[in-house]
XYZ file of C-alpha atoms in Angstrom:
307
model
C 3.033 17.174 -11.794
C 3.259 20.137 -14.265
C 1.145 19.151 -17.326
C 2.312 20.013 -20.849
C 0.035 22.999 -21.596
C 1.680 24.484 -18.258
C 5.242 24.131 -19.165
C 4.456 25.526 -22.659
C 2.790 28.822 -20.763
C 5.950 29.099 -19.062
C 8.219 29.026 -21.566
C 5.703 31.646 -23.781
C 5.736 33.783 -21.216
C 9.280 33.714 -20.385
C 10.260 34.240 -24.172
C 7.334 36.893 -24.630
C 6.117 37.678 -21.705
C 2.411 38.667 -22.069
C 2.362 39.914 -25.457
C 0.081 37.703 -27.685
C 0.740 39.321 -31.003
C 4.360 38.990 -31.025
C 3.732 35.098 -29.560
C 1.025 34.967 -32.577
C 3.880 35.939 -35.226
C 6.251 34.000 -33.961
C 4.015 30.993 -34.397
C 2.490 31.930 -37.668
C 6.245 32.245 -38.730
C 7.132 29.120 -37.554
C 4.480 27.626 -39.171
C 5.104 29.291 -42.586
C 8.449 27.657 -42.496
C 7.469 24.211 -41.999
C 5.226 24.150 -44.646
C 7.638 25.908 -46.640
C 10.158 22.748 -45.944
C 7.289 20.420 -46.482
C 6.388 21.956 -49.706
C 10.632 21.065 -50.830
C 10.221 17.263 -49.864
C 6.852 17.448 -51.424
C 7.789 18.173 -54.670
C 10.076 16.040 -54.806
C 7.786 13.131 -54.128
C 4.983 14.239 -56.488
C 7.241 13.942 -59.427
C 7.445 10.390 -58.879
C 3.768 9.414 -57.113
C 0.036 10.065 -57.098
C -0.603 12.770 -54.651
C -3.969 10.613 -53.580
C -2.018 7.690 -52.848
C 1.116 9.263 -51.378
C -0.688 12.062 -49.135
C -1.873 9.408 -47.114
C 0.991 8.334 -45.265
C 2.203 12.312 -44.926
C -1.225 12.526 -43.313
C -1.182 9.507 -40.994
C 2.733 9.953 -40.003
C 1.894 13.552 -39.116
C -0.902 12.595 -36.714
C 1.593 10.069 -35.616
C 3.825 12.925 -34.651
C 0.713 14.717 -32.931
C -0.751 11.984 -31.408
C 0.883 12.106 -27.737
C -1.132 15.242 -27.161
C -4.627 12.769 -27.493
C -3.577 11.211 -24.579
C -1.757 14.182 -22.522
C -3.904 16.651 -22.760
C -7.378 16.125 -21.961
C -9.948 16.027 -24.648
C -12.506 18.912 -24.521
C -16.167 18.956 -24.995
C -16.278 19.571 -28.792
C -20.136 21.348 -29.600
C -21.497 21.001 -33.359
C -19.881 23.983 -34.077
C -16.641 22.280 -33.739
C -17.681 19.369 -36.030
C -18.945 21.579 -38.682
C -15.980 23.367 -38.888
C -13.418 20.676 -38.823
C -15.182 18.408 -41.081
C -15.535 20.985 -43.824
C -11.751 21.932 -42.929
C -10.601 18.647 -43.470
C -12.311 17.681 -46.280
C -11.408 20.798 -48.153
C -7.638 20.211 -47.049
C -7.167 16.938 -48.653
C -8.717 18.248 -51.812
C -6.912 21.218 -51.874
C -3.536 19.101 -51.334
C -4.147 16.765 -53.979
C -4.466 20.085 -56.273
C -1.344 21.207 -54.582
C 0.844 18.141 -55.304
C -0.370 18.092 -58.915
C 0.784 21.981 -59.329
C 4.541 20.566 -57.941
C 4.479 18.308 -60.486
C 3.707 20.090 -63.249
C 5.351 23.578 -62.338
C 8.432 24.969 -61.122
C 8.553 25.141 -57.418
C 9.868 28.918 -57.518
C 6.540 29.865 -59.310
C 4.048 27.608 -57.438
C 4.844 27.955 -53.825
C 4.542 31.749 -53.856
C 0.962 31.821 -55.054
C 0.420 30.748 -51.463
C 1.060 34.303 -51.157
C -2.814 34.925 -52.256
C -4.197 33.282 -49.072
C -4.425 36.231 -47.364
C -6.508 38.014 -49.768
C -8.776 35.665 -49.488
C -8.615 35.798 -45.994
C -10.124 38.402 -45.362
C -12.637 37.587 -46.885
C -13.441 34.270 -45.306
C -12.477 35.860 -41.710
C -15.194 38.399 -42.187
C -17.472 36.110 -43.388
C -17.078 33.096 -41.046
C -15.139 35.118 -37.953
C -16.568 38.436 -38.445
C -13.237 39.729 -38.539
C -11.831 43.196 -40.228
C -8.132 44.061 -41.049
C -7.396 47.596 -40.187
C -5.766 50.019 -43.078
C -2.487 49.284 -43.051
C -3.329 45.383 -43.290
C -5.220 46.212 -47.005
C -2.405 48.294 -47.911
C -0.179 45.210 -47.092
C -2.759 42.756 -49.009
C -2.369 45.461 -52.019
C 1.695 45.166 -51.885
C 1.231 41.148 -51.986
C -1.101 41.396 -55.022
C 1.407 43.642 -56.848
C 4.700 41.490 -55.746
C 3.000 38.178 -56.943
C 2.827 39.848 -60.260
C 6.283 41.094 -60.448
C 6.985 37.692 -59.657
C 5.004 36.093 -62.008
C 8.016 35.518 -65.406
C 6.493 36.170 -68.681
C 8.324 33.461 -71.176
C 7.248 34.109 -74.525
C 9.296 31.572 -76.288
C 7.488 28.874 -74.371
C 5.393 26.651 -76.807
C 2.262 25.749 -76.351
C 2.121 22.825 -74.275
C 4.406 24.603 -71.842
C 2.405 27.275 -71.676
C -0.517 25.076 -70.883
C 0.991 23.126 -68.948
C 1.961 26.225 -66.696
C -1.035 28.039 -66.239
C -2.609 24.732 -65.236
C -0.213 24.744 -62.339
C -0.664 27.803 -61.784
C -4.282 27.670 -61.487
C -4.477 24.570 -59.044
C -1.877 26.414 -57.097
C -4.054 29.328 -56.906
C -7.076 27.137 -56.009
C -5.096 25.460 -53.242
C -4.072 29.271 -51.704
C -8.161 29.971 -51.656
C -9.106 26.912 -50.230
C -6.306 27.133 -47.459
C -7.666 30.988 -47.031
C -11.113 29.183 -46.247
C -9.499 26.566 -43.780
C -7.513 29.716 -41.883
C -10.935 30.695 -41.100
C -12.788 27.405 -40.158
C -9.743 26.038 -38.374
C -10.161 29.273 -36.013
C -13.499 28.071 -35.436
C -12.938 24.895 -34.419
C -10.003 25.859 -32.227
C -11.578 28.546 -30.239
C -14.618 25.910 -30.021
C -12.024 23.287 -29.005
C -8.614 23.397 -28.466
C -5.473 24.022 -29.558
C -3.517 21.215 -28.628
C -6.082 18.842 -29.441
C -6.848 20.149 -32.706
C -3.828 20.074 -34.014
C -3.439 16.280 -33.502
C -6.462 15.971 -34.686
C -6.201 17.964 -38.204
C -4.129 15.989 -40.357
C -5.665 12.288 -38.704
C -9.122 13.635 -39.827
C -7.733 14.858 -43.124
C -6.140 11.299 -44.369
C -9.817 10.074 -43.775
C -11.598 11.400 -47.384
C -8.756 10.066 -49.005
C -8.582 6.368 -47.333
C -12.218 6.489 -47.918
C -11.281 7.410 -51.567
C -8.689 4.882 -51.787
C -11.104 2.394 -50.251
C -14.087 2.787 -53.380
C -10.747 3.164 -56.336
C -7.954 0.653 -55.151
C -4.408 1.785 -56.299
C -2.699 -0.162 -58.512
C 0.464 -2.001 -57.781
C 3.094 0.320 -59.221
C 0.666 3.184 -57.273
C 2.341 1.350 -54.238
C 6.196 0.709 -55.415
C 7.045 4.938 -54.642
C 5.806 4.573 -50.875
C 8.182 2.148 -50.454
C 11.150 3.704 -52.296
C 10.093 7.359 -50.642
C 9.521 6.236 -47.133
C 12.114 8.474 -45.663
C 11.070 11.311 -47.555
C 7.429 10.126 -46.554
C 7.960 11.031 -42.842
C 9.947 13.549 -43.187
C 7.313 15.176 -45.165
C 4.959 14.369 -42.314
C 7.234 15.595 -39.440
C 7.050 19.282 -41.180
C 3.159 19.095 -42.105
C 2.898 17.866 -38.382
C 5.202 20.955 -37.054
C 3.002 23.300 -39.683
C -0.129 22.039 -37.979
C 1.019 22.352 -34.564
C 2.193 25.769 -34.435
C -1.034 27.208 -36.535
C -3.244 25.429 -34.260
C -1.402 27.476 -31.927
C -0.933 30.758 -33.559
C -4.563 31.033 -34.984
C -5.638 31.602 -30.971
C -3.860 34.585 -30.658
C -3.856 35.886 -34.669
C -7.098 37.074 -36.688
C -7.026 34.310 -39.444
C -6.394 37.095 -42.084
C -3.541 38.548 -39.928
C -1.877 34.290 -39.052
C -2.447 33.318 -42.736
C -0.078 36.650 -44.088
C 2.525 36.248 -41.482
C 2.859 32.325 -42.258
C 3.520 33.509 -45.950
C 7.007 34.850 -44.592
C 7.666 31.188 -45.378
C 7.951 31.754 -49.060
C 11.227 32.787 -48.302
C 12.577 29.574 -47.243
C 11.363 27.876 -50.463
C 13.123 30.345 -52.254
C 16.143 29.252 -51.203
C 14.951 25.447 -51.148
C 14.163 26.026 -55.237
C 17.610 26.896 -55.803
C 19.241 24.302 -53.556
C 17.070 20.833 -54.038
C 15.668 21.353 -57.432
C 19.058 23.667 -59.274
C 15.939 26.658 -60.003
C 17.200 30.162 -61.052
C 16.538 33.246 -58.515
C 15.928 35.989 -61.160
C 15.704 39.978 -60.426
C 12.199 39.595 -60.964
C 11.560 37.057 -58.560
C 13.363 38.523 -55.795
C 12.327 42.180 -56.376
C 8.411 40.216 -56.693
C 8.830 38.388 -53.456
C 10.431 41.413 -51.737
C 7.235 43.540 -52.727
C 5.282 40.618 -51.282
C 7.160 39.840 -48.013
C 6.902 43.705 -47.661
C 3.251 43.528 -47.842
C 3.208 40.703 -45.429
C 4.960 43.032 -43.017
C 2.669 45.504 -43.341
C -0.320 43.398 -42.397
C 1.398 41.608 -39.534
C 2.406 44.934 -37.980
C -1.161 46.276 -38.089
């Protein structure tokens, strides 16, 4: 009987043959776009929760999702490399989430979800450092381009008052701190993967991450009304979990045939999609500046994926 890593080969290689870069895009892409979606249904759910309370269930129903692949693919011998990696991964995931959710809330989506967009600058910095991995050329020149475009793209509103102001650069800021940490996971997650596997790891990823905060939950009970918006959300709850479960599944895939550096720029491609979710779920305004930013940005994405 043909197992489910088998029939996955065969449809890669029927749809790319035996070209793992163009099977890496297509994953990283793929993967962009989920958490692109995820990031629309997420936003709309921090306005009205506390991300430590509400990422749980996203968590949990995504390893839900995953979870067939525990018991159909067999578990491999995971070393203390593996454990070092994921753990840290994990742990810095559902921190860097909780940061995320609390940027949604207090920004507009059109200006938070690009900053995403810095991940791979980072990246190749925490590839090199953890992987021992180097971009060639054209991939700084494409890091360069992003840097640039998330400045075009950055809207300058000097008639905000104070407290908006504040209020934005905070968002801003934990947005930027999620992008780093997520550069940092790229890395580790490669780790465990090619000290593990894909499959399994990908089930495995957002399980493990719902553990630091149940285990924060556990020592700071939520209140009641904590509890009312996971019952009035539950739809949006899983559906947020379905695309951080897709996310998860093709970058567990797509980071074994990708450098990190290389994955985490062509998953950015994604900022497109919540582009166009901004404007349709939350009525946000695509200016000139934020399409000519993002187009200087997407073009710098290109540059690295191609090299």
């Amino acid at each position: 009987m043909i197992s489910v890593t088998d029939y996955y080969e065969i449809l890669r290689k029927s749809a790319f043959g035996y070209d793992r870069g163009m099977h890496g895009i297509f994953l990283a892409l793929s993967a962009g776009i989920a958490q692109s979606l995820q990031g629309v249904v997420s936003k709309k759910l921090a306005a009205d929760a506390k991300p430590r309370i509400i990422l749980i269930p996203v968590f949990l129903a995504a390893g839900i999702f995953l979870s067939p692949f525990l018991f159909v693919h067999d578990i491999p011998a995971l070393d203390s490399t593996f454990w070092i990696a994921a753990v840290i991964s994990t742990s810095l995931n559902a921190a860097g989430a909780v940061a995320f959710w609390h940027a949604l809330a207090r920004g507009e989506f059109l200006r938070i979800f690009p900053l995403l967009s810095l991940t791979p600058i980072f990246s190749v910095l925490t590839g090199w450092l953890v992987l021992g991995e180097t971009p060639a050329l054209q991939g700084f020149i494409g890091i360069a381009l992003i840097v640039a475009g998330l400045i075009v793209l950055e809207k300058r509103e000097s008639t905000a008052s104070l407290a908006d102001k504040k209020r934005r650069w905070t968002a801003l800021l934990l947005g930027a701190l999620y992008a780093l940490i997520l550069s940092i996971n790229v890395a580790l997650d490669r780790l465990a993967i090619l000290h593990s596997d894909p499959y399994f790891y990908a089930a495995f990823f957002p399980l493990a991450t719902a553990v630091p905060l149940l285990l924060l939950a556990a020592e700071f009970p939520p209140r009641k009304e904590d509890i009312i918006p996971l019952r009035r959300h539950a739809g949006l709850i899983l559906l947020a979990g379905f695309f951080f479960a897709a996310s998860a599944f093709f970058g567990a895939l797509g980071l074994g045939y990708l450098l990190a550096s290389y994955f985490s720029a062509t998953k950015r491609l994604g900022i497109l999609v919540a582009l166009v979710g901004g404007v349709l779920f939350f009525k946000e305004k695509i200016t000139v500046r934020i399409v000519v930013g993002a187009a200087i940005a997407v073009l710098g994405v290109l540059l690295i994926a191609l090299a």
